PDB file of C-alpha atoms in Angstrom:
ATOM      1  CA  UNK A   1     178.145  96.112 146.172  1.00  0.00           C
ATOM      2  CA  UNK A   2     174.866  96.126 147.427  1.00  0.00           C
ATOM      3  CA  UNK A   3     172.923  99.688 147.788  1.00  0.00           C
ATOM      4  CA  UNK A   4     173.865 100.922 151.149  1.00  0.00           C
ATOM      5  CA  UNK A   5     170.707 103.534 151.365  1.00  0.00           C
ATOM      6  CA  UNK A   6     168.528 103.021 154.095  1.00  0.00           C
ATOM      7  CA  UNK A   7     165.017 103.174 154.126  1.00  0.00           C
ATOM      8  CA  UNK A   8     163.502 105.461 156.818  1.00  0.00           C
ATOM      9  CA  UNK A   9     160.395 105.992 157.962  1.00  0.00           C
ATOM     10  CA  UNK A  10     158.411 108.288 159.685  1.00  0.00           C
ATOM     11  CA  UNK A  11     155.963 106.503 161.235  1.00  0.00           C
ATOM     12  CA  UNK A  12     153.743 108.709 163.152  1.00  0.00           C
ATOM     13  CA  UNK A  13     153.325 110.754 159.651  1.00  0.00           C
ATOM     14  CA  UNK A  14     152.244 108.204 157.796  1.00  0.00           C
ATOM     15  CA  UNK A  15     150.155 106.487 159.971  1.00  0.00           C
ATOM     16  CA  UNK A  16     148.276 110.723 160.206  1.00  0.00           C
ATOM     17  CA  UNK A  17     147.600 109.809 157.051  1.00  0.00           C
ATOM     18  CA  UNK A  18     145.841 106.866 156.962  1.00  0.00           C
ATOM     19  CA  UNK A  19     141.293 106.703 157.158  1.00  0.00           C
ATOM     20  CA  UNK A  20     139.699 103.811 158.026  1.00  0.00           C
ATOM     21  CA  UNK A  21     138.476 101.238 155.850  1.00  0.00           C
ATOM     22  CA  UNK A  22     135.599  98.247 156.877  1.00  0.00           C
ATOM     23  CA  UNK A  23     136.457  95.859 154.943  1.00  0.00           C
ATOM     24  CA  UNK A  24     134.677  92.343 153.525  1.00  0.00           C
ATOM     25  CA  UNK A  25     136.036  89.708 151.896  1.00  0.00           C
ATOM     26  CA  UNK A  26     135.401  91.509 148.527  1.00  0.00           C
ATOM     27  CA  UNK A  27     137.128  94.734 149.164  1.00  0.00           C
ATOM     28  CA  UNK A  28     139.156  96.077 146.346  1.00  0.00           C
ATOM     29  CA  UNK A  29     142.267  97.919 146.787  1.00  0.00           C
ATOM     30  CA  UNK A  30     140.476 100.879 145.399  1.00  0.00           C
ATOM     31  CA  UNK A  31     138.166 100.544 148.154  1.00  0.00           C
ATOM     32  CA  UNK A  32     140.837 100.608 150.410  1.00  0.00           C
ATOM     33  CA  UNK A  33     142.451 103.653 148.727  1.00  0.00           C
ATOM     34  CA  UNK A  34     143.313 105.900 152.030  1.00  0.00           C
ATOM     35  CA  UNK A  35     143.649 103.470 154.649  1.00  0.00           C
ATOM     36  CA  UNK A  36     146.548 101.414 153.491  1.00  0.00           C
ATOM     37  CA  UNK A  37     150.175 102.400 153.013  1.00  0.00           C
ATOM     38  CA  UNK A  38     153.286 100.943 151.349  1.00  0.00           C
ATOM     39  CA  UNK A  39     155.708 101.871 153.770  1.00  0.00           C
ATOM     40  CA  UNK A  40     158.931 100.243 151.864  1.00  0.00           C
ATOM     41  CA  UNK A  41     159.607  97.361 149.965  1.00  0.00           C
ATOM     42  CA  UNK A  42     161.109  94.153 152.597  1.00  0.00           C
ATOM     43  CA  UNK A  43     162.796  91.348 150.689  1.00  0.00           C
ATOM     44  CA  UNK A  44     160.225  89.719 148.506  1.00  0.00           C
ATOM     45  CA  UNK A  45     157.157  91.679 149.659  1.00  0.00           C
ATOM     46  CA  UNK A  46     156.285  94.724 151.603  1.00  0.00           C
ATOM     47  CA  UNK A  47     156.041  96.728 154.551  1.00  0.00           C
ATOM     48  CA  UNK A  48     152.480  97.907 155.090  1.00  0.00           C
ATOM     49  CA  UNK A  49     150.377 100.347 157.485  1.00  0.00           C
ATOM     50  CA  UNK A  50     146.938  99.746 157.621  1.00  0.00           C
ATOM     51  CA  UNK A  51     143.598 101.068 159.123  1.00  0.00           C
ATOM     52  CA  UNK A  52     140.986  98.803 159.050  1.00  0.00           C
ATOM     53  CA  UNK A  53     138.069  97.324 160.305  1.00  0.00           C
ATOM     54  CA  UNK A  54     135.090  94.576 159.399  1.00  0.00           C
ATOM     55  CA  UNK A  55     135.733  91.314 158.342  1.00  0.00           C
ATOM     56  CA  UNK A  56     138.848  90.824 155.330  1.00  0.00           C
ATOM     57  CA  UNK A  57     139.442  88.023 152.498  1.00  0.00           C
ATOM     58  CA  UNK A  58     140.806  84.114 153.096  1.00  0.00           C
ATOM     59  CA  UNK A  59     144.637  84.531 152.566  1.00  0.00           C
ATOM     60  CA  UNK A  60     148.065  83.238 152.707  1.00  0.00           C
ATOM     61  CA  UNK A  61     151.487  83.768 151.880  1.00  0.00           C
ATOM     62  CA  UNK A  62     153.646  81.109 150.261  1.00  0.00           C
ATOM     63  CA  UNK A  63     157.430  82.240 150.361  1.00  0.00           C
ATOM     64  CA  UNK A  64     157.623  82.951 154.167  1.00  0.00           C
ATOM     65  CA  UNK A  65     156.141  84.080 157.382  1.00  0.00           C
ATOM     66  CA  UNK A  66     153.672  86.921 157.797  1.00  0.00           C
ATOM     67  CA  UNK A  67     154.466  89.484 160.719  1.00  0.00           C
ATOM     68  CA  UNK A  68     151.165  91.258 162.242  1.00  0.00           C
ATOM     69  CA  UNK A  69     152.171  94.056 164.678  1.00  0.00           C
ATOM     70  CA  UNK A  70     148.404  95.702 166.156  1.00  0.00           C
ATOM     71  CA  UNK A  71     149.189  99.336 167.053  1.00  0.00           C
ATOM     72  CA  UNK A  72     146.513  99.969 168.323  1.00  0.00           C
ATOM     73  CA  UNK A  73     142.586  98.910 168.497  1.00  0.00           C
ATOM     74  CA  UNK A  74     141.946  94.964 168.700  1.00  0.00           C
ATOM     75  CA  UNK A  75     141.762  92.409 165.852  1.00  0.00           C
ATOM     76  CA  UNK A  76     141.192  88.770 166.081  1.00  0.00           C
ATOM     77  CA  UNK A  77     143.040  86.553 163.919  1.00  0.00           C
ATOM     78  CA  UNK A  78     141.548  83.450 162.462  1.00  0.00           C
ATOM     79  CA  UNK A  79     144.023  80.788 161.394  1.00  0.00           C
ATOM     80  CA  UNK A  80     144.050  77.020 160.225  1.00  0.00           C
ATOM     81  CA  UNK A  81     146.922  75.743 161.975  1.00  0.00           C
ATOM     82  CA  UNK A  82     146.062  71.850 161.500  1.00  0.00           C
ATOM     83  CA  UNK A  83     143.510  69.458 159.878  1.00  0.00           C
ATOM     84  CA  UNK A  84     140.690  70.609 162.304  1.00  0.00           C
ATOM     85  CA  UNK A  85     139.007  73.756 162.389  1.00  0.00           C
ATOM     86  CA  UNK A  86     140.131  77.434 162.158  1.00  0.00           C
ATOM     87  CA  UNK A  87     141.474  78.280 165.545  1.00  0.00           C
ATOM     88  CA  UNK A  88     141.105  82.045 166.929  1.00  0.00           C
ATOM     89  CA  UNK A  89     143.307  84.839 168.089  1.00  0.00           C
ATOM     90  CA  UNK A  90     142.704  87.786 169.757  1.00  0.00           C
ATOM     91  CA  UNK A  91     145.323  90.796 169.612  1.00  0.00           C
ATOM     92  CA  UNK A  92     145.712  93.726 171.722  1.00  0.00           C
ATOM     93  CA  UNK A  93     147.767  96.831 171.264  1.00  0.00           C
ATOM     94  CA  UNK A  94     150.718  96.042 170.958  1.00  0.00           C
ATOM     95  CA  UNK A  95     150.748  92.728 170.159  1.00  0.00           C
ATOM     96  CA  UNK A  96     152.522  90.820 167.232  1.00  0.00           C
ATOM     97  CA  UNK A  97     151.736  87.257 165.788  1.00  0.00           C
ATOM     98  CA  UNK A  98     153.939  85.784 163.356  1.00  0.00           C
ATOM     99  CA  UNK A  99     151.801  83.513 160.545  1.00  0.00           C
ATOM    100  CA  UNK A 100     153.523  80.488 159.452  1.00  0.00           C
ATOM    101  CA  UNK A 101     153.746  80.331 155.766  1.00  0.00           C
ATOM    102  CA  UNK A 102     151.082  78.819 153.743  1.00  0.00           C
ATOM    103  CA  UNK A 103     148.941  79.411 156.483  1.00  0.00           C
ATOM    104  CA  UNK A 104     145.407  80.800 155.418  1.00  0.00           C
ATOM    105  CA  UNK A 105     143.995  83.434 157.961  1.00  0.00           C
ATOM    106  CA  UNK A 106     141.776  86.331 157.900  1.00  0.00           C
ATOM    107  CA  UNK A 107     140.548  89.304 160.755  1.00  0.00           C
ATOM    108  CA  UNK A 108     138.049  90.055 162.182  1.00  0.00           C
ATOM    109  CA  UNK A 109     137.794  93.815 163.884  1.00  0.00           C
ATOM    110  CA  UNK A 110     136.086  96.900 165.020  1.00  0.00           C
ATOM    111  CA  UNK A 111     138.799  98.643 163.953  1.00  0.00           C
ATOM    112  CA  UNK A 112     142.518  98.761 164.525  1.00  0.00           C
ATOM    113  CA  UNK A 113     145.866 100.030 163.199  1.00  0.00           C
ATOM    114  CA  UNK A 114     148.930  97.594 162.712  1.00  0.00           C
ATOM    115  CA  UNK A 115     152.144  97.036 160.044  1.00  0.00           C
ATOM    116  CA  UNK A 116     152.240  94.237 157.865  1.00  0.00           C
ATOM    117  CA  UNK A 117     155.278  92.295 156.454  1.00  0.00           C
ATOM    118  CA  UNK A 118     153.283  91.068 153.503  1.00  0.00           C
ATOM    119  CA  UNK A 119     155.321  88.513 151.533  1.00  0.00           C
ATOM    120  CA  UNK A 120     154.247  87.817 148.129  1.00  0.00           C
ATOM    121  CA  UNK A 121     152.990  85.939 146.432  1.00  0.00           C
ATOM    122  CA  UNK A 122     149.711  85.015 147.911  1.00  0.00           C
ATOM    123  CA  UNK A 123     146.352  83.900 147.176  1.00  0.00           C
ATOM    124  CA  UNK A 124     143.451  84.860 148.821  1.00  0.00           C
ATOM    125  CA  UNK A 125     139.510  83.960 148.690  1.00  0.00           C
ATOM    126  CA  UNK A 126     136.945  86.319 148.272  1.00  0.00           C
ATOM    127  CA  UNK A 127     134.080  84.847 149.648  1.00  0.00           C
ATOM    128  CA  UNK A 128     132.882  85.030 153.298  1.00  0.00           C
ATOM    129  CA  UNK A 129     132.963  81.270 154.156  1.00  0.00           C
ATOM    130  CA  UNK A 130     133.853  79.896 157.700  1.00  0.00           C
ATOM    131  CA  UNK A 131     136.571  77.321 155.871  1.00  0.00           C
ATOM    132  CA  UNK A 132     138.671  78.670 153.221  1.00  0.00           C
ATOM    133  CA  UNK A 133     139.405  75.052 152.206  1.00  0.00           C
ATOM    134  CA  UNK A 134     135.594  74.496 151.336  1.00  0.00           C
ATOM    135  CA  UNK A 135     135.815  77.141 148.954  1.00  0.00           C
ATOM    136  CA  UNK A 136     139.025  75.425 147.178  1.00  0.00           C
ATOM    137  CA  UNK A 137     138.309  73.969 143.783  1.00  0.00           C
ATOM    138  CA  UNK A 138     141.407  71.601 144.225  1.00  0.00           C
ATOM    139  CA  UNK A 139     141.829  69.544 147.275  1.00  0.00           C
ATOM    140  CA  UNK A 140     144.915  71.169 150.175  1.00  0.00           C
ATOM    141  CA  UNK A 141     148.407  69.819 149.798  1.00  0.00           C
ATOM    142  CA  UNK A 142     148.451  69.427 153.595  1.00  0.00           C
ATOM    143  CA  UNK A 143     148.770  72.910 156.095  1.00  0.00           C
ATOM    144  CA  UNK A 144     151.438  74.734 157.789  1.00  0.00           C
ATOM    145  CA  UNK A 145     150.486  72.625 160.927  1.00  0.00           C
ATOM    146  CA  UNK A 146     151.675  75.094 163.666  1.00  0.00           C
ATOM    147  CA  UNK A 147     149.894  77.684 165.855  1.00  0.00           C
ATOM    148  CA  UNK A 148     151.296  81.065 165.288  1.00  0.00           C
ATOM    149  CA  UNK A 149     153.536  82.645 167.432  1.00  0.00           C
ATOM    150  CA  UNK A 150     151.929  85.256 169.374  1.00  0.00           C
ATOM    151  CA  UNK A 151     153.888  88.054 171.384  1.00  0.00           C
ATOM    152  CA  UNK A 152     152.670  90.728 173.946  1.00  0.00           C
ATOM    153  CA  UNK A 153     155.771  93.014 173.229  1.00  0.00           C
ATOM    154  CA  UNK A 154     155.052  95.740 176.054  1.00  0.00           C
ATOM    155  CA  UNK A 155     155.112  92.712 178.112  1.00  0.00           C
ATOM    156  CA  UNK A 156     158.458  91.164 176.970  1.00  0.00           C
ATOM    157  CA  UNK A 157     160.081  94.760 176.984  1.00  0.00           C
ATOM    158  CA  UNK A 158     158.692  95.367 180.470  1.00  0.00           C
ATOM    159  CA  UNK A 159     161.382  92.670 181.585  1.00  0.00           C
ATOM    160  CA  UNK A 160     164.334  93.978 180.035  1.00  0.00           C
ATOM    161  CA  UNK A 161     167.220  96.297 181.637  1.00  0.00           C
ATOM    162  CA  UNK A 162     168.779  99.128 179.620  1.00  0.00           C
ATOM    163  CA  UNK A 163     172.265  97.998 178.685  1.00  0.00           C
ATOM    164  CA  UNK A 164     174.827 100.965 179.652  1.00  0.00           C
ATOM    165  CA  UNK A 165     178.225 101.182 178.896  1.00  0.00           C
ATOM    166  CA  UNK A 166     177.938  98.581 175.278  1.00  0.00           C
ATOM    167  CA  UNK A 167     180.744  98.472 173.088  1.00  0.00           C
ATOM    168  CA  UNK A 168     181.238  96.662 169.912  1.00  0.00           C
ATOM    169  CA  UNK A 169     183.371  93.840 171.871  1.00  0.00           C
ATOM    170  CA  UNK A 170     180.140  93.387 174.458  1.00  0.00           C
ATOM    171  CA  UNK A 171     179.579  89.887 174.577  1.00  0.00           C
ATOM    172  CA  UNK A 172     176.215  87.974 174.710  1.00  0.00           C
ATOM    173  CA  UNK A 173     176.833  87.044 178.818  1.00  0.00           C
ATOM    174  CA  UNK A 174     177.259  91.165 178.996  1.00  0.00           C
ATOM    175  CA  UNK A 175     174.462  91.546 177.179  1.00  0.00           C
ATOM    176  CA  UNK A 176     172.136  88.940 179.384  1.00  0.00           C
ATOM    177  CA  UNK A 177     168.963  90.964 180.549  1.00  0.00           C
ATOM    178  CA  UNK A 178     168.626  93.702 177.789  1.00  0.00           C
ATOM    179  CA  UNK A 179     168.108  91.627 174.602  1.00  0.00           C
ATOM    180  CA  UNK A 180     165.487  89.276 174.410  1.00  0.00           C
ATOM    181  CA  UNK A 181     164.688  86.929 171.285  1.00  0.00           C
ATOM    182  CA  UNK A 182     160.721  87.118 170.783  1.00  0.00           C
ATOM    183  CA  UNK A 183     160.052  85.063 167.725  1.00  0.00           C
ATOM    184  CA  UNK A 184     161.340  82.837 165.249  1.00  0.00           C
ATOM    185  CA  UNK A 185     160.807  84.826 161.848  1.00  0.00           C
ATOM    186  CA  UNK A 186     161.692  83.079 158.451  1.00  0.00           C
ATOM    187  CA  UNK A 187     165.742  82.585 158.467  1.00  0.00           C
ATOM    188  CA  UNK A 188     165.921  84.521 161.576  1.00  0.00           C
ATOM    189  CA  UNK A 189     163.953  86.251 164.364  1.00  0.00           C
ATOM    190  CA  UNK A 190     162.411  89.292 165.732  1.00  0.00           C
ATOM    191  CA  UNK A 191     164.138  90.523 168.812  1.00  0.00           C
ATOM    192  CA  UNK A 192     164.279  93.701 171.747  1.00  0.00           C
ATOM    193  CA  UNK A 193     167.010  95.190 172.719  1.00  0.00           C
ATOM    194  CA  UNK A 194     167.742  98.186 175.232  1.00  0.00           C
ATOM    195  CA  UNK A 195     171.178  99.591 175.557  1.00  0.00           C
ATOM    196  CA  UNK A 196     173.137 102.936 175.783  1.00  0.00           C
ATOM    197  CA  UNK A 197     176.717 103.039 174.308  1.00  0.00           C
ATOM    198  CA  UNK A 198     177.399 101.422 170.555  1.00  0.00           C
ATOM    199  CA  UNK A 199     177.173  98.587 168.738  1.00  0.00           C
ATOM    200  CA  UNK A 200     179.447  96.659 166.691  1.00  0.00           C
ATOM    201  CA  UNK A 201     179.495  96.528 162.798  1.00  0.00           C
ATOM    202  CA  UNK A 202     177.449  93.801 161.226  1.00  0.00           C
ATOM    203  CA  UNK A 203     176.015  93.188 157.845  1.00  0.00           C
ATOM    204  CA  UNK A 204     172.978  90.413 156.894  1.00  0.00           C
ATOM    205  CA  UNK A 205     172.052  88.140 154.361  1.00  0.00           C
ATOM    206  CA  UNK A 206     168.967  90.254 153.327  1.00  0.00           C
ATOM    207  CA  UNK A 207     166.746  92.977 154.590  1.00  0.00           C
ATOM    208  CA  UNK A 208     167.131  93.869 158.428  1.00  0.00           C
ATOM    209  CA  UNK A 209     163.785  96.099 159.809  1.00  0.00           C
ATOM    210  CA  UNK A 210     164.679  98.318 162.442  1.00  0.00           C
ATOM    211  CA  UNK A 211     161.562  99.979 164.276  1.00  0.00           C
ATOM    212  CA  UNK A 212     162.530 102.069 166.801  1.00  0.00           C
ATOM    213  CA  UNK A 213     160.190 101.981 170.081  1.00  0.00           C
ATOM    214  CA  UNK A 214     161.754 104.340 172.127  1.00  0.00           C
ATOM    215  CA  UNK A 215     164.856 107.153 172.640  1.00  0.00           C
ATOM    216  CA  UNK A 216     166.974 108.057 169.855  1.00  0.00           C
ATOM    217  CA  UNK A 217     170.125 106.391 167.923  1.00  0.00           C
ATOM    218  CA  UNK A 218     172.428 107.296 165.213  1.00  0.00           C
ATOM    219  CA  UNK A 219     172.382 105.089 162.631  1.00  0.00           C
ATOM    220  CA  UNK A 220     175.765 104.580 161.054  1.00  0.00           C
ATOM    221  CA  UNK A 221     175.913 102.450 157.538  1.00  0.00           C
ATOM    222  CA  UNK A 222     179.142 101.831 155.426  1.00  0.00           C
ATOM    223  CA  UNK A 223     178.544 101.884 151.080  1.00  0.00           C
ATOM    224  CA  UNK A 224     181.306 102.350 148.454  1.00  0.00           C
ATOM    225  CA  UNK A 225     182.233 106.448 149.536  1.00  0.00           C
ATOM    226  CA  UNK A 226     182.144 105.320 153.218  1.00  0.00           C
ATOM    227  CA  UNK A 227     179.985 105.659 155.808  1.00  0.00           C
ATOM    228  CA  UNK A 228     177.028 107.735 156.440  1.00  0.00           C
ATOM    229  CA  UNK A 229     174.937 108.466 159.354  1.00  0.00           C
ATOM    230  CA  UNK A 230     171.110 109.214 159.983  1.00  0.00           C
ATOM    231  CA  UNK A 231     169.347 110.250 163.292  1.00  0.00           C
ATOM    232  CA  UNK A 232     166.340 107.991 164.200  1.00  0.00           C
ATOM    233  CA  UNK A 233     163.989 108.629 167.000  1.00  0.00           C
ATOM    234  CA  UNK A 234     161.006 106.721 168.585  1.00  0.00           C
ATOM    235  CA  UNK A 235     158.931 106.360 166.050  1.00  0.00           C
ATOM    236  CA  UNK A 236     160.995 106.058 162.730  1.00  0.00           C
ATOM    237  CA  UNK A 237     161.064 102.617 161.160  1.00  0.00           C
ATOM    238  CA  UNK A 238     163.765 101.513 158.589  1.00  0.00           C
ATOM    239  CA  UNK A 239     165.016  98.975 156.347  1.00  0.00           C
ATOM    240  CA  UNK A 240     168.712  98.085 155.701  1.00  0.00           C
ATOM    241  CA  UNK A 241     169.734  96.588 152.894  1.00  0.00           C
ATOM    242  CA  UNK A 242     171.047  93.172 152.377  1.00  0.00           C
ATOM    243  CA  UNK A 243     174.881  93.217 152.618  1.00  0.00           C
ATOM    244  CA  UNK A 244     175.179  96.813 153.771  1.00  0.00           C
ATOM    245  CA  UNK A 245     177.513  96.646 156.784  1.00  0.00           C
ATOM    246  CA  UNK A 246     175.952  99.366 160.272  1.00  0.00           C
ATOM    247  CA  UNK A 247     176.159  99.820 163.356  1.00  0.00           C
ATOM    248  CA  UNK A 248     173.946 102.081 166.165  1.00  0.00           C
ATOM    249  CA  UNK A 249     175.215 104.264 168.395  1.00  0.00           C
ATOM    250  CA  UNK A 250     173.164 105.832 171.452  1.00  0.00           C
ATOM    251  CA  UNK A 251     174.461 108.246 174.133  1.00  0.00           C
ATOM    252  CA  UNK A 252     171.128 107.920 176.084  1.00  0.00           C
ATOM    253  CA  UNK A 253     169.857 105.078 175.228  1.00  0.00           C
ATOM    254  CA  UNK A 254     167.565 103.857 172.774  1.00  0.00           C
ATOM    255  CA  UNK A 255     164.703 100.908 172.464  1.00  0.00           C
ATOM    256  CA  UNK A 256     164.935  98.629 169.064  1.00  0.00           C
ATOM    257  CA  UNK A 257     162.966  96.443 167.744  1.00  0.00           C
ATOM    258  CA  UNK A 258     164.327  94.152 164.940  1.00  0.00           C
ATOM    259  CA  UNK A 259     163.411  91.486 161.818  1.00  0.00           C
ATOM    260  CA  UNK A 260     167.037  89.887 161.716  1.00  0.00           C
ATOM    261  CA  UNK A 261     167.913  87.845 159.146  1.00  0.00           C
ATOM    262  CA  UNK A 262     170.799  84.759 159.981  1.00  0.00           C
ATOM    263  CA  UNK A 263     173.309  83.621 159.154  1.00  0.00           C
ATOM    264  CA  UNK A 264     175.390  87.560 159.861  1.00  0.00           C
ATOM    265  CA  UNK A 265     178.841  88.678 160.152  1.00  0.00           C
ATOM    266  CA  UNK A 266     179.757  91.180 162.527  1.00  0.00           C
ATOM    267  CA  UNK A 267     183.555  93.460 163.526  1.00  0.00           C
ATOM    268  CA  UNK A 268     184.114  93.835 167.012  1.00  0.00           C
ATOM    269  CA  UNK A 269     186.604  96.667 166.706  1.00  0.00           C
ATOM    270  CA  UNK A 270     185.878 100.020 167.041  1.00  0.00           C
ATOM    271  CA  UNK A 271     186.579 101.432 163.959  1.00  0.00           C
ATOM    272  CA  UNK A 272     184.699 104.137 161.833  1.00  0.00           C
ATOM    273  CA  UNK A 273     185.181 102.086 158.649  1.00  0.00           C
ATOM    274  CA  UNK A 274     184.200  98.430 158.504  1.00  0.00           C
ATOM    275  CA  UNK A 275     185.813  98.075 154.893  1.00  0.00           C
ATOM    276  CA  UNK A 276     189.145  98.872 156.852  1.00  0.00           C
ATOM    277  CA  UNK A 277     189.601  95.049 158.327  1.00  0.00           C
ATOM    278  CA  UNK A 278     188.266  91.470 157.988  1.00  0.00           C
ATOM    279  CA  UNK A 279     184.309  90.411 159.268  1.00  0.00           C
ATOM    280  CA  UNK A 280     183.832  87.257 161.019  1.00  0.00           C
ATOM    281  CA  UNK A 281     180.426  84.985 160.574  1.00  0.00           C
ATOM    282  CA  UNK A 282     177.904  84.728 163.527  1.00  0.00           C
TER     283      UNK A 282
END
């Protein structure tokens, strides 16, 4: 059986801890010792906090999609999205752009916090050219061809409801108005999702991030002794492992923000012990 031990997160105390960096395209990471943190590991890369400002390296990510979220500060994001040149994106607090993969990009800012999740591998240039492809010694194999998806999240939360009353046999229809799907991410998507009440069982294909943007849950997540609960408030982030079967529960309510993974199974009874009956795919 998978490990069933959450990651959490404290977000606001790491992020305390953090000093800003400027950066160029030839910062080292011991340059950038102090402004960068490795929040937790996420699939085949990592979850990272950064502070930083300046102008950073040519890079790109070739096993799947890069998540920006901008906490707060502005960057702009420079991508090559076709065969012409690199197109340019500016993001605001609290703003997230998903980067397709293989997509080189770089920022540009006067300094800003946001999280990364920072597949790997990667390759990146260090030189400060306008065209990362002029810089290539070998000729492209063609480009991710697609703009990235950008997302003004206070925005998309500002039109949701808070779901009261949920139960772990809620339906999507009941649901209609509180949960909103923002992006396609890799095999799945990022989505919002207000509610009071509790959610059913489910388990995932691989890692699920959970950030928490607002009110407070209880976190309930089912390994080989049974399961175990953890209290999360605004502001704590954390990763659930692949295969480890949770649920939330929230008596006032509570504001999530997910990376979902697809294809799922889920229990719609309400049990305390998912191991105790059969799962059905989603």
């Amino acid at each position: 059986m998978a490990s069933s031990i959450p990651n959490l997160i404290d977000l606001d105390a790491e992020l305390a801890k953090l000093t800003m960096c400027r950066r160029t395209p030839q910062t080292t990471r011991e340059d950038t010792k102090g402004s960068v943190a490795k929040l937790a590991s996420y699939r085949d890369g990592l979850l990272l906090a950064l502070k930083s400002a300046g102008t950073d390296h040519w890079e790109r990510h070739l096993p799947g999609d890069e998540m920006v979220h901008v906490l707060d500060g502005t960057t702009i994001l420079e991508i090559i999205c076709d065969d012409g040149p690199p197109k340019s994106f500016t993001l605001g607090a609290g703003m997230i752009a998903v980067i397709p993969q293989g997509a080189w990009h770089r920022s540009h800012s006067d300094g800003n916090t946001h999280l990364g999740l920072t597949p790997f591998p990667g390759e990146h240039i260090e030189r400060d050219v306008g065209d990362p492809r002029e810089a290539r010694q070998k000729p492209e194999n063609g480009t991710a061809g697609r703009n990235p998806d950008i997302v003004d999240l206070n925005a998309e939360l500002a039109k949701l409801k808070m779901f009261r009353g949920r139960t772990p046999r809620s339906t999507m229809d009941d649901r209609q108005g509180s949960a909103a799907r923002l992006a396609v991410y890799r095999d799945g998507a990022l989505t919002a999702t207000k509610f009071a009440g509790k959610g059913h069982w489910e388990k995932h294909i691989a890692d699920e991030l959970i950030h928490v943007l607002g009110g407070e849950a209880t976190l309930d997540i089912s390994g080989e002794n049974g399961p175990q609960s953890f209290a999360l408030r605004a502001g704590t982030m954390t990763v659930i492992p692949q295969g480890a079967w949770h649920r939330f529960r929230s008596s006032a309510g509570v504001v999530l923000m997910t990376a979902t993974p697809f294809p799922s199974e889920t229990i719609e009874d309400d049990l305390d012990d998912p191991r105790t009956v059969e799962s059905k795919a989603i």
